[in-house]
Amino acid sequence: MKLYDYTLAPNPRRVRIFLAEKGIDVPLESIDIRSGGARAPEFLEKNSFGGIPVLELDDCTCISESVAICRYFEEMHPEPPLFGTTAVEKANIEMWLRRVELGFMVPTGMVWLHGNPLTAKVVKQIPEVADQYRERIHRAYALFDQQLADHTFFSGNAYSVVDAVALASIDFARGLVGEPFGEDLEHLSRWHEDVSNRDSAMA
Ligand SMILES: N[C@@H](CCC(=O)N[C@@H](CS)C(=O)NCC(=O)O)C(=O)O
């Protein structure tokens, strides 16, 4: 088994954080996405959509999509449960995963593509598109702050896969994309400090 990875990319980091929380060790193989490694014909045989992370099992089955890879490991190693145990917990975690993905990571990706010189060759950049999505990033930050005002973690009072996904996504937005959350968002700041201080954040 191996996980195709790239240290600086946010989506493989989600999986690395998740695995660290579970205490699972998986060999990593780095794919240089900057030189198109995840779009090379031999890599497209592992993931026809391109992109990393990809988990390759010993029988050569390949699983892509960061959250799908996390779900695989949840099934194989149920403890500690990071996708919830009751029907309500599972639904709540799914709800927050979709909110982080669709309400935050999609806008972050659009600002990255349309507003960053590093991606100028990837798309025909439209600065107004970046501006619109930048607003959505900050709207999502405010909603996250509201949720974290009375919850220790994103989906309640236990650490879950949402925290792993949110930390990797938010750190990408704050860092490479250049859209940090404001210091006035005290609950989001408190959560960020807490989850960044866990050993898994270094994964
Ligand atoms: N929805 C996918 C996104 C995968 C993705 O966009 N990966 C980026 C790295 S964070 C990538 O490989 N980019 C290079 C490329 O697509 O060629 C997931 O959650 O795994």
mmCIF file of C-alpha atoms and ligand atoms in Angstrom:
data_model
loop_
_atom_site.group_PDB
_atom_site.id
_atom_site.type_symbol
_atom_site.label_atom_id
_atom_site.label_comp_id
_atom_site.label_asym_id
_atom_site.label_seq_id
_atom_site.Cartn_x
_atom_site.Cartn_y
_atom_site.Cartn_z
ATOM 1 C CA MET A 1 0.000 0.000 0.000
ATOM 2 C CA LYS A 2 1.195 3.546 -0.674
ATOM 3 C CA LEU A 3 -0.181 7.057 -0.663
ATOM 4 C CA TYR A 4 0.756 9.365 -3.523
ATOM 5 C CA ASP A 5 1.448 12.659 -1.875
ATOM 6 C CA TYR A 6 2.987 16.110 -2.232
ATOM 7 C CA THR A 7 4.056 17.875 0.956
ATOM 8 C CA LEU A 8 2.870 21.389 0.131
ATOM 9 C CA ALA A 9 -0.532 20.435 -1.307
ATOM 10 C CA PRO A 10 -3.618 20.742 0.924
ATOM 11 C CA ASN A 11 -5.611 17.669 -0.130
ATOM 12 C CA PRO A 12 -2.903 15.071 0.621
ATOM 13 C CA ARG A 13 -2.302 16.887 3.928
ATOM 14 C CA ARG A 14 -5.918 16.191 4.909
ATOM 15 C CA VAL A 15 -5.181 12.474 4.634
ATOM 16 C CA ARG A 16 -1.840 12.712 6.433
ATOM 17 C CA ILE A 17 -3.484 14.516 9.367
ATOM 18 C CA PHE A 18 -6.306 11.947 9.435
ATOM 19 C CA LEU A 19 -3.842 9.034 9.419
ATOM 20 C CA ALA A 20 -1.827 10.637 12.226
ATOM 21 C CA GLU A 21 -5.007 10.994 14.321
ATOM 22 C CA LYS A 22 -5.708 7.294 13.729
ATOM 23 C CA GLY A 23 -2.090 6.300 14.427
ATOM 24 C CA ILE A 24 -1.748 4.609 11.013
ATOM 25 C CA ASP A 25 1.552 4.601 9.165
ATOM 26 C CA VAL A 26 1.342 4.447 5.353
ATOM 27 C CA PRO A 27 4.352 4.729 3.010
ATOM 28 C CA LEU A 28 4.286 7.940 0.985
ATOM 29 C CA GLU A 29 5.459 8.526 -2.568
ATOM 30 C CA SER A 30 5.860 12.119 -3.643
ATOM 31 C CA ILE A 31 4.442 13.235 -7.004
ATOM 32 C CA ASP A 32 5.750 16.568 -8.250
ATOM 33 C CA ILE A 33 2.461 18.235 -9.195
ATOM 34 C CA ARG A 34 4.255 21.453 -10.204
ATOM 35 C CA SER A 35 5.816 19.692 -13.176
ATOM 36 C CA GLY A 36 2.526 17.955 -14.090
ATOM 37 C CA GLY A 37 3.264 14.630 -12.378
ATOM 38 C CA ALA A 38 -0.404 14.085 -11.485
ATOM 39 C CA ARG A 39 -1.384 14.557 -15.161
ATOM 40 C CA ALA A 40 1.209 12.197 -16.648
ATOM 41 C CA PRO A 41 -0.354 9.300 -18.640
ATOM 42 C CA GLU A 42 0.895 6.659 -16.184
ATOM 43 C CA PHE A 43 -0.584 8.608 -13.262
ATOM 44 C CA LEU A 44 -3.929 9.090 -15.051
ATOM 45 C CA GLU A 45 -4.179 5.291 -15.075
ATOM 46 C CA LYS A 46 -4.314 5.500 -11.260
ATOM 47 C CA ASN A 47 -6.659 8.532 -11.176
ATOM 48 C CA SER A 48 -8.352 9.392 -14.465
ATOM 49 C CA PHE A 49 -9.294 12.862 -13.093
ATOM 50 C CA GLY A 50 -5.639 13.613 -12.288
ATOM 51 C CA GLY A 51 -4.512 14.993 -8.945
ATOM 52 C CA ILE A 52 -3.368 13.664 -5.622
ATOM 53 C CA PRO A 53 -3.815 12.148 -3.084
ATOM 54 C CA VAL A 54 -4.249 8.646 -4.455
ATOM 55 C CA LEU A 55 -4.114 5.554 -2.268
ATOM 56 C CA GLU A 56 -2.824 2.443 -4.040
ATOM 57 C CA LEU A 57 -3.653 -0.833 -2.326
ATOM 58 C CA ASP A 58 -1.484 -3.966 -2.525
ATOM 59 C CA ASP A 59 -3.812 -5.451 -5.179
ATOM 60 C CA CYS A 60 -3.265 -2.236 -7.256
ATOM 61 C CA THR A 61 -6.757 -0.860 -6.549
ATOM 62 C CA CYS A 62 -6.487 2.940 -6.555
ATOM 63 C CA ILE A 63 -8.700 5.228 -4.474
ATOM 64 C CA SER A 64 -8.609 8.963 -5.114
ATOM 65 C CA GLU A 65 -10.426 11.891 -3.429
ATOM 66 C CA SER A 66 -9.040 12.763 -0.018
ATOM 67 C CA VAL A 67 -12.275 12.164 1.917
ATOM 68 C CA ALA A 68 -12.877 8.810 0.177
ATOM 69 C CA ILE A 69 -9.379 7.722 1.248
ATOM 70 C CA CYS A 70 -10.148 8.766 4.824
ATOM 71 C CA ARG A 71 -13.398 6.767 4.703
ATOM 72 C CA TYR A 72 -11.477 3.680 3.570
ATOM 73 C CA PHE A 73 -9.198 3.939 6.600
ATOM 74 C CA GLU A 74 -12.176 4.579 8.907
ATOM 75 C CA GLU A 75 -13.677 1.256 7.742
ATOM 76 C CA MET A 76 -10.388 -0.607 8.133
ATOM 77 C CA HIS A 77 -9.452 1.002 11.478
ATOM 78 C CA PRO A 78 -12.651 2.149 13.231
ATOM 79 C CA GLU A 79 -10.881 3.464 16.368
ATOM 80 C CA PRO A 80 -10.901 6.286 17.191
ATOM 81 C CA PRO A 81 -14.078 6.992 15.221
ATOM 82 C CA LEU A 82 -13.561 10.138 13.130
ATOM 83 C CA PHE A 83 -16.720 9.914 10.981
ATOM 84 C CA GLY A 84 -19.145 9.675 13.939
ATOM 85 C CA THR A 85 -20.921 6.659 15.412
ATOM 86 C CA THR A 86 -24.629 7.526 15.722
ATOM 87 C CA ALA A 87 -26.890 8.422 12.801
ATOM 88 C CA VAL A 88 -27.011 12.055 13.910
ATOM 89 C CA GLU A 89 -23.232 12.310 14.392
ATOM 90 C CA LYS A 90 -22.572 10.762 10.978
ATOM 91 C CA ALA A 91 -25.031 13.116 9.263
ATOM 92 C CA ASN A 92 -23.657 16.142 11.102
ATOM 93 C CA ILE A 93 -20.098 15.263 10.069
ATOM 94 C CA GLU A 94 -21.199 14.766 6.454
ATOM 95 C CA MET A 95 -22.971 18.145 6.577
ATOM 96 C CA TRP A 96 -19.834 19.916 7.808
ATOM 97 C CA LEU A 97 -17.598 18.106 5.340
ATOM 98 C CA ARG A 98 -19.775 19.377 2.503
ATOM 99 C CA ARG A 99 -19.869 22.887 3.952
ATOM 100 C CA VAL A 100 -16.078 23.010 4.238
ATOM 101 C CA GLU A 101 -15.623 21.510 0.767
ATOM 102 C CA LEU A 102 -18.292 23.408 -1.166
ATOM 103 C CA GLY A 103 -18.573 26.584 0.889
ATOM 104 C CA PHE A 104 -14.890 27.122 1.575
ATOM 105 C CA MET A 105 -12.505 24.954 -0.462
ATOM 106 C CA VAL A 106 -14.239 25.630 -3.792
ATOM 107 C CA PRO A 107 -14.010 29.446 -3.345
ATOM 108 C CA THR A 108 -10.417 29.043 -2.118
ATOM 109 C CA GLY A 109 -9.582 27.080 -5.268
ATOM 110 C CA MET A 110 -11.169 29.775 -7.454
ATOM 111 C CA VAL A 111 -9.119 32.532 -5.787
ATOM 112 C CA TRP A 112 -6.005 30.371 -6.148
ATOM 113 C CA LEU A 113 -6.693 29.843 -9.866
ATOM 114 C CA HIS A 114 -7.880 33.341 -10.781
ATOM 115 C CA GLY A 115 -5.920 35.482 -8.350
ATOM 116 C CA ASN A 116 -2.456 33.989 -7.985
ATOM 117 C CA PRO A 117 0.548 34.542 -10.282
ATOM 118 C CA LEU A 118 1.639 30.934 -9.655
ATOM 119 C CA THR A 119 -1.431 29.626 -11.521
ATOM 120 C CA ALA A 120 -1.420 32.177 -14.362
ATOM 121 C CA LYS A 121 -0.574 29.451 -16.876
ATOM 122 C CA VAL A 122 -3.300 27.077 -15.675
ATOM 123 C CA VAL A 123 -6.389 29.169 -16.588
ATOM 124 C CA LYS A 124 -7.159 32.454 -18.341
ATOM 125 C CA GLN A 125 -7.309 34.489 -15.149
ATOM 126 C CA ILE A 126 -10.270 36.820 -14.553
ATOM 127 C CA PRO A 127 -9.508 39.087 -11.549
ATOM 128 C CA GLU A 128 -13.251 39.789 -10.939
ATOM 129 C CA VAL A 129 -13.829 36.062 -10.428
ATOM 130 C CA ALA A 130 -11.106 36.030 -7.758
ATOM 131 C CA ASP A 131 -12.704 39.066 -6.078
ATOM 132 C CA GLN A 132 -16.142 37.431 -5.905
ATOM 133 C CA TYR A 133 -14.826 34.178 -4.478
ATOM 134 C CA ARG A 134 -12.575 36.025 -2.020
ATOM 135 C CA GLU A 135 -15.767 37.379 -0.427
ATOM 136 C CA ARG A 136 -17.138 33.839 -0.130
ATOM 137 C CA ILE A 137 -14.004 32.671 1.677
ATOM 138 C CA HIS A 138 -14.535 35.376 4.278
ATOM 139 C CA ARG A 139 -18.253 34.614 4.551
ATOM 140 C CA ALA A 140 -17.346 30.988 5.290
ATOM 141 C CA TYR A 141 -14.754 32.076 7.885
ATOM 142 C CA ALA A 142 -17.485 34.045 9.691
ATOM 143 C CA LEU A 143 -19.840 31.034 9.663
ATOM 144 C CA PHE A 144 -17.073 28.760 10.953
ATOM 145 C CA ASP A 145 -16.434 31.237 13.777
ATOM 146 C CA GLN A 146 -20.140 31.156 14.651
ATOM 147 C CA GLN A 147 -20.139 27.327 14.812
ATOM 148 C CA LEU A 148 -16.972 27.235 16.905
ATOM 149 C CA ALA A 149 -18.380 29.746 19.400
ATOM 150 C CA ASP A 150 -20.176 26.920 21.176
ATOM 151 C CA HIS A 151 -18.477 23.800 19.856
ATOM 152 C CA THR A 152 -14.913 22.714 20.636
ATOM 153 C CA PHE A 153 -14.522 21.199 17.158
ATOM 154 C CA PHE A 154 -16.315 21.656 13.838
ATOM 155 C CA SER A 155 -18.876 18.919 14.284
ATOM 156 C CA GLY A 156 -19.256 19.080 18.051
ATOM 157 C CA ASN A 157 -17.127 18.314 21.059
ATOM 158 C CA ALA A 158 -15.059 15.465 19.582
ATOM 159 C CA TYR A 159 -12.303 15.808 16.979
ATOM 160 C CA SER A 160 -13.491 14.456 13.605
ATOM 161 C CA VAL A 161 -12.428 14.173 9.981
ATOM 162 C CA VAL A 162 -13.931 17.650 9.478
ATOM 163 C CA ASP A 163 -11.191 19.170 11.642
ATOM 164 C CA ALA A 164 -8.483 17.450 9.578
ATOM 165 C CA VAL A 165 -10.075 18.604 6.309
ATOM 166 C CA ALA A 166 -10.725 22.123 7.615
ATOM 167 C CA LEU A 167 -7.204 22.593 9.006
ATOM 168 C CA ALA A 168 -5.510 21.598 5.734
ATOM 169 C CA SER A 169 -7.951 23.722 3.705
ATOM 170 C CA ILE A 170 -7.739 26.803 5.950
ATOM 171 C CA ASP A 171 -3.930 26.652 6.121
ATOM 172 C CA PHE A 172 -3.833 26.557 2.308
ATOM 173 C CA ALA A 173 -6.136 29.612 2.147
ATOM 174 C CA ARG A 174 -4.110 31.490 4.791
ATOM 175 C CA GLY A 175 -0.767 30.580 3.265
ATOM 176 C CA LEU A 176 -0.353 30.049 -0.476
ATOM 177 C CA VAL A 177 -3.669 31.688 -1.400
ATOM 178 C CA GLY A 178 -3.026 34.697 0.856
ATOM 179 C CA GLU A 179 -6.471 34.896 2.495
ATOM 180 C CA PRO A 180 -6.013 34.618 6.277
ATOM 181 C CA PHE A 181 -9.015 34.858 8.613
ATOM 182 C CA GLY A 182 -9.241 38.024 10.675
ATOM 183 C CA GLU A 183 -7.947 38.038 14.250
ATOM 184 C CA ASP A 184 -11.381 39.293 15.327
ATOM 185 C CA LEU A 185 -12.741 35.779 14.644
ATOM 186 C CA GLU A 186 -11.808 34.668 18.134
ATOM 187 C CA HIS A 187 -13.514 31.248 18.110
ATOM 188 C CA LEU A 188 -11.990 30.231 14.786
ATOM 189 C CA SER A 189 -8.609 31.487 16.073
ATOM 190 C CA ARG A 190 -8.985 29.406 19.260
ATOM 191 C CA TRP A 191 -9.892 26.277 17.246
ATOM 192 C CA HIS A 192 -7.009 26.876 14.840
ATOM 193 C CA GLU A 193 -4.527 27.141 17.678
ATOM 194 C CA ASP A 194 -5.920 24.000 19.374
ATOM 195 C CA VAL A 195 -5.831 21.769 16.284
ATOM 196 C CA SER A 196 -2.465 23.164 15.149
ATOM 197 C CA ASN A 197 -1.000 22.165 18.516
ATOM 198 C CA ARG A 198 -2.012 18.506 18.054
ATOM 199 C CA ASP A 199 0.819 16.220 16.873
ATOM 200 C CA SER A 200 -1.251 15.343 13.772
ATOM 201 C CA ALA A 201 -0.930 18.899 12.441
ATOM 202 C CA MET A 202 2.767 18.233 11.745
ATOM 203 C CA ALA A 203 1.961 15.261 9.501
HETATM 204 N N1 LIG B 1 -11.125 16.713 -4.618
HETATM 205 C C1 LIG B 1 -9.773 16.167 -4.668
HETATM 206 C C2 LIG B 1 -8.837 17.291 -5.086
HETATM 207 C C3 LIG B 1 -7.500 16.762 -5.580
HETATM 208 C C4 LIG B 1 -6.586 17.912 -6.006
HETATM 209 O O1 LIG B 1 -7.048 18.935 -6.554
HETATM 210 N N2 LIG B 1 -5.291 17.772 -5.742
HETATM 211 C C5 LIG B 1 -4.331 18.785 -6.071
HETATM 212 C C6 LIG B 1 -3.355 18.935 -4.923
HETATM 213 S S1 LIG B 1 -4.114 19.627 -3.486
HETATM 214 C C7 LIG B 1 -3.525 18.340 -7.293
HETATM 215 O O2 LIG B 1 -3.133 17.187 -7.379
HETATM 216 N N3 LIG B 1 -3.218 19.271 -8.203
HETATM 217 C C8 LIG B 1 -2.383 19.011 -9.343
HETATM 218 C C9 LIG B 1 -3.159 18.539 -10.518
HETATM 219 O O3 LIG B 1 -4.398 18.426 -10.447
HETATM 220 O O4 LIG B 1 -2.513 18.278 -11.529
HETATM 221 C C10 LIG B 1 -9.402 15.592 -3.297
HETATM 222 O O5 LIG B 1 -10.050 15.966 -2.302
HETATM 223 O O6 LIG B 1 -8.519 14.760 -3.203
#
